[in-house]
Amino acid sequence: MYQTSDIVDAPLADVWAWHTRPGVLQRLAPPWQPVRVDAEAGSLRDGAAVLTLPGGIRWVATHQADGYLPRRRFVDRLTSWPLASILAWRHEHLFSDIDVDRTEVTDRVHTRIPDRLLRTMFAYRQRQLADDLAAHRWASLLHTAPLTVAVTGSSGLVGTALCAMLTSGGHRVIRLVRREPSTGGERRWNPLDPHPDLLDGADALIHLAGEPITGRFDAGHKAAIRDSRIAPTDRLARLAARGGPGHPVALVCASAVGIYGPDRREEILTEDSERGDGFLADVVAAWEQAADPARQRGLRVVHVRTGIVQSAAGGSLRLLRLLFETGLGGRLGDGQQWTPWIGLDDLLDVYLRALVDPHLLGPVNAVAPEAVRNAAFSRVLARVLCRPAIVPVPSLGPRLLLGQEGAAELALAGQRAVPDRLTDMGHHFRFTTLEPALRHLLGRLP
């Protein structure tokens, strides 16, 4: 049997309520594990959660009614064949109040899985629980009532995690999708001709959708990057600007530090810095300007200028992890370019603040307080993965893969961006330095 306990700085009622809401399993699933959450349990008493492992193998965790005691305990057991026949798993979730503001959470697992594997997973889960509850606590001080939030791009890396965080915090999410809706929580969205009722009932709109920028910068890819951002943002901003009861009062748009240009060398870039030159700078500037119809009608508009998002589940870190684990990792070019990174969960906290903080508007740099050069990033990642970083990638490599312009704008770009606006507001970052963030995201305990 494996057992671990942790004390969370939150009342028992809040800790229990968090576990009952949709999105929790997604928030607790370690991103380095090759597991997909297909369905969450509708009830802690007798529901069932469904996970999919590599090869299409299903892990069904069925909650046990005889182990259920509200605010004290719930139990799930592995019931799906063939795993249940060869791998025992019974997980007891225990809760006890230390005092009015602190709760002890205990996980007791009966299984044959080695303790060393469970220790890493539950360390991640404990940190996620504590940090998410802390984020929802400060958010509730800024806005007491639950929000209804419409979200585009909800199936992407950021959107999936953000929707899970919002619903587990008690908010309602309306997913705006370009296909036929498959659940009651979805609405059909035509980016170039949104339906007049699309945003009805939404307190705020988070607009994340856009063609991924990674790829060779040929004419077709550049057009897709531009066209998927500017015109759809303009249409949504005009729709939100109609106002009236039941329409959004805030528009939070994804943006990027690419607005500062690909190479500002040692210049420290704040939200007040001049925009840079280049294709991405032009696109991001026009992307932000496309929200003007909402801004002119008095909506609070926030542009989240995102750095390089760190997550083991996707993005650049997943690719780099594979390269470094095979011993092929190293700096890009001379490694002197600045890497404006941010952990995925810290990015979610920025979006949450943008939703609830009436004083936050305009551009905000969503980057960690301590940027690092690419060479330093490579050394830290190698140390976390216990691998060498001795194979530098010459600048010719990215140029062959992405083209001259793509390499300059993406792989070899550097911006020494800093989160001045968030820092001035006293915003708390889960991770201010790189190594603890990577250890948490990759499940590599020190």
mmCIF file of N, CA, C and O in Angstrom, residues 5-42:
data_model
loop_
_atom_site.group_PDB
_atom_site.id
_atom_site.type_symbol
_atom_site.label_atom_id
_atom_site.label_comp_id
_atom_site.label_asym_id
_atom_site.label_seq_id
_atom_site.Cartn_x
_atom_site.Cartn_y
_atom_site.Cartn_z
ATOM 1 N N SER A 5 0.268 12.197 2.399
ATOM 2 C CA SER A 5 -0.628 13.224 2.922
ATOM 3 C C SER A 5 -0.018 14.599 2.685
ATOM 4 O O SER A 5 1.209 14.754 2.618
ATOM 5 N N ASP A 6 -0.891 15.592 2.587
ATOM 6 C CA ASP A 6 -0.443 16.963 2.425
ATOM 7 C C ASP A 6 -1.478 17.878 3.068
ATOM 8 O O ASP A 6 -2.676 17.554 3.097
ATOM 9 N N ILE A 7 -1.016 18.991 3.609
ATOM 10 C CA ILE A 7 -1.919 19.965 4.218
ATOM 11 C C ILE A 7 -2.098 21.125 3.246
ATOM 12 O O ILE A 7 -1.129 21.738 2.797
ATOM 13 N N VAL A 8 -3.350 21.411 2.929
ATOM 14 C CA VAL A 8 -3.703 22.446 1.960
ATOM 15 C C VAL A 8 -4.263 23.652 2.712
ATOM 16 O O VAL A 8 -5.083 23.496 3.621
ATOM 17 N N ASP A 9 -3.823 24.832 2.318
ATOM 18 C CA ASP A 9 -4.298 26.061 2.958
ATOM 19 C C ASP A 9 -5.641 26.471 2.381
ATOM 20 O O ASP A 9 -5.764 27.461 1.640
ATOM 21 N N ALA A 10 -6.660 25.694 2.711
ATOM 22 C CA ALA A 10 -8.017 25.983 2.258
ATOM 23 C C ALA A 10 -8.991 25.251 3.173
ATOM 24 O O ALA A 10 -8.669 24.167 3.692
ATOM 25 N N PRO A 11 -10.183 25.801 3.395
ATOM 26 C CA PRO A 11 -11.181 25.121 4.227
ATOM 27 C C PRO A 11 -11.595 23.790 3.614
ATOM 28 O O PRO A 11 -11.576 23.616 2.383
ATOM 29 N N LEU A 12 -11.999 22.873 4.466
ATOM 30 C CA LEU A 12 -12.431 21.554 4.011
ATOM 31 C C LEU A 12 -13.554 21.657 2.980
ATOM 32 O O LEU A 12 -13.554 20.935 1.978
ATOM 33 N N ALA A 13 -14.507 22.552 3.196
ATOM 34 C CA ALA A 13 -15.631 22.674 2.259
ATOM 35 C C ALA A 13 -15.149 23.048 0.863
ATOM 36 O O ALA A 13 -15.663 22.535 -0.139
ATOM 37 N N ASP A 14 -14.135 23.927 0.783
ATOM 38 C CA ASP A 14 -13.615 24.334 -0.520
ATOM 39 C C ASP A 14 -12.856 23.198 -1.198
ATOM 40 O O ASP A 14 -12.961 23.003 -2.423
ATOM 41 N N VAL A 15 -12.067 22.459 -0.426
ATOM 42 C CA VAL A 15 -11.291 21.353 -0.989
ATOM 43 C C VAL A 15 -12.225 20.274 -1.518
ATOM 44 O O VAL A 15 -12.047 19.750 -2.626
ATOM 45 N N TRP A 16 -13.249 19.941 -0.747
ATOM 46 C CA TRP A 16 -14.202 18.917 -1.181
ATOM 47 C C TRP A 16 -14.966 19.382 -2.419
ATOM 48 O O TRP A 16 -15.126 18.626 -3.386
ATOM 49 N N ALA A 17 -15.437 20.631 -2.395
ATOM 50 C CA ALA A 17 -16.210 21.144 -3.532
ATOM 51 C C ALA A 17 -15.380 21.104 -4.814
ATOM 52 O O ALA A 17 -15.898 20.781 -5.891
ATOM 53 N N TRP A 18 -14.106 21.446 -4.714
ATOM 54 C CA TRP A 18 -13.230 21.412 -5.894
ATOM 55 C C TRP A 18 -13.193 20.025 -6.503
ATOM 56 O O TRP A 18 -13.241 19.871 -7.732
ATOM 57 N N HIS A 19 -13.127 19.004 -5.683
ATOM 58 C CA HIS A 19 -13.058 17.626 -6.183
ATOM 59 C C HIS A 19 -14.352 17.171 -6.854
ATOM 60 O O HIS A 19 -14.342 16.187 -7.607
ATOM 61 N N THR A 20 -15.454 17.846 -6.587
ATOM 62 C CA THR A 20 -16.739 17.418 -7.155
ATOM 63 C C THR A 20 -17.003 18.005 -8.537
ATOM 64 O O THR A 20 -17.957 17.584 -9.195
ATOM 65 N N ARG A 21 -16.192 18.949 -8.992
ATOM 66 C CA ARG A 21 -16.518 19.695 -10.203
ATOM 67 C C ARG A 21 -15.853 19.116 -11.444
ATOM 68 O O ARG A 21 -14.807 18.461 -11.356
ATOM 69 N N PRO A 22 -16.436 19.383 -12.613
ATOM 70 C CA PRO A 22 -15.807 18.930 -13.860
ATOM 71 C C PRO A 22 -14.490 19.645 -14.094
ATOM 72 O O PRO A 22 -14.317 20.806 -13.726
ATOM 73 N N GLY A 23 -13.542 18.939 -14.707
ATOM 74 C CA GLY A 23 -12.235 19.495 -15.003
ATOM 75 C C GLY A 23 -11.152 19.080 -14.034
ATOM 76 O O GLY A 23 -9.956 19.226 -14.321
ATOM 77 N N VAL A 24 -11.545 18.530 -12.872
ATOM 78 C CA VAL A 24 -10.557 18.197 -11.837
ATOM 79 C C VAL A 24 -9.591 17.122 -12.315
ATOM 80 O O VAL A 24 -8.365 17.226 -12.112
ATOM 81 N N LEU A 25 -10.107 16.075 -12.930
ATOM 82 C CA LEU A 25 -9.224 14.991 -13.363
ATOM 83 C C LEU A 25 -8.214 15.496 -14.390
ATOM 84 O O LEU A 25 -7.045 15.097 -14.385
ATOM 85 N N GLN A 26 -8.654 16.386 -15.262
ATOM 86 C CA GLN A 26 -7.737 16.986 -16.233
ATOM 87 C C GLN A 26 -6.658 17.809 -15.527
ATOM 88 O O GLN A 26 -5.490 17.794 -15.913
ATOM 89 N N ARG A 27 -7.034 18.505 -14.467
ATOM 90 C CA ARG A 27 -6.076 19.320 -13.725
ATOM 91 C C ARG A 27 -5.062 18.469 -12.959
ATOM 92 O O ARG A 27 -3.940 18.909 -12.705
ATOM 93 N N LEU A 28 -5.455 17.269 -12.573
ATOM 94 C CA LEU A 28 -4.583 16.424 -11.761
ATOM 95 C C LEU A 28 -3.750 15.447 -12.588
ATOM 96 O O LEU A 28 -2.800 14.860 -12.069
ATOM 97 N N ALA A 29 -4.087 15.261 -13.849
ATOM 98 C CA ALA A 29 -3.386 14.277 -14.677
ATOM 99 C C ALA A 29 -1.972 14.762 -15.003
ATOM 100 O O ALA A 29 -1.811 15.819 -15.623
ATOM 101 N N PRO A 30 -0.926 14.033 -14.612
ATOM 102 C CA PRO A 30 0.449 14.462 -14.912
ATOM 103 C C PRO A 30 0.671 14.575 -16.421
ATOM 104 O O PRO A 30 0.375 13.632 -17.164
ATOM 105 N N PRO A 31 1.170 15.698 -16.907
ATOM 106 C CA PRO A 31 1.274 15.911 -18.347
ATOM 107 C C PRO A 31 2.320 15.051 -19.034
ATOM 108 O O PRO A 31 2.296 14.925 -20.264
ATOM 109 N N TRP A 32 3.250 14.475 -18.273
ATOM 110 C CA TRP A 32 4.276 13.634 -18.902
ATOM 111 C C TRP A 32 3.787 12.213 -19.124
ATOM 112 O O TRP A 32 4.428 11.443 -19.823
ATOM 113 N N GLN A 33 2.655 11.845 -18.541
ATOM 114 C CA GLN A 33 2.138 10.497 -18.715
ATOM 115 C C GLN A 33 1.321 10.409 -20.004
ATOM 116 O O GLN A 33 0.522 11.300 -20.299
ATOM 117 N N PRO A 34 1.486 9.343 -20.782
ATOM 118 C CA PRO A 34 0.753 9.203 -22.047
ATOM 119 C C PRO A 34 -0.673 8.719 -21.820
ATOM 120 O O PRO A 34 -1.081 7.633 -22.244
ATOM 121 N N VAL A 35 -1.454 9.545 -21.131
ATOM 122 C CA VAL A 35 -2.821 9.178 -20.764
ATOM 123 C C VAL A 35 -3.762 10.290 -21.207
ATOM 124 O O VAL A 35 -3.469 11.470 -21.021
ATOM 125 N N ARG A 36 -4.888 9.914 -21.792
ATOM 126 C CA ARG A 36 -5.899 10.880 -22.211
ATOM 127 C C ARG A 36 -7.143 10.740 -21.341
ATOM 128 O O ARG A 36 -7.633 9.626 -21.113
ATOM 129 N N VAL A 37 -7.652 11.845 -20.842
ATOM 130 C CA VAL A 37 -8.882 11.834 -20.058
ATOM 131 C C VAL A 37 -10.064 11.875 -21.021
ATOM 132 O O VAL A 37 -10.277 12.870 -21.718
ATOM 133 N N ASP A 38 -10.824 10.791 -21.073
ATOM 134 C CA ASP A 38 -11.968 10.722 -21.980
ATOM 135 C C ASP A 38 -13.281 11.094 -21.306
ATOM 136 O O ASP A 38 -14.188 11.638 -21.944
ATOM 137 N N ALA A 39 -13.410 10.754 -20.022
ATOM 138 C CA ALA A 39 -14.638 11.081 -19.297
ATOM 139 C C ALA A 39 -14.323 11.168 -17.815
ATOM 140 O O ALA A 39 -13.533 10.382 -17.293
ATOM 141 N N GLU A 40 -14.928 12.145 -17.173
ATOM 142 C CA GLU A 40 -14.772 12.277 -15.731
ATOM 143 C C GLU A 40 -15.990 11.707 -15.023
ATOM 144 O O GLU A 40 -17.086 11.644 -15.597
ATOM 145 N N ALA A 41 -15.804 11.316 -13.788
ATOM 146 C CA ALA A 41 -16.905 10.748 -13.022
ATOM 147 C C ALA A 41 -17.946 11.822 -12.740
ATOM 148 O O ALA A 41 -17.618 12.909 -12.263
ATOM 149 N N GLY A 42 -19.195 11.520 -13.020
ATOM 150 C CA GLY A 42 -20.251 12.482 -12.743
ATOM 151 C C GLY A 42 -20.598 12.569 -11.275
ATOM 152 O O GLY A 42 -21.243 13.519 -10.845
#
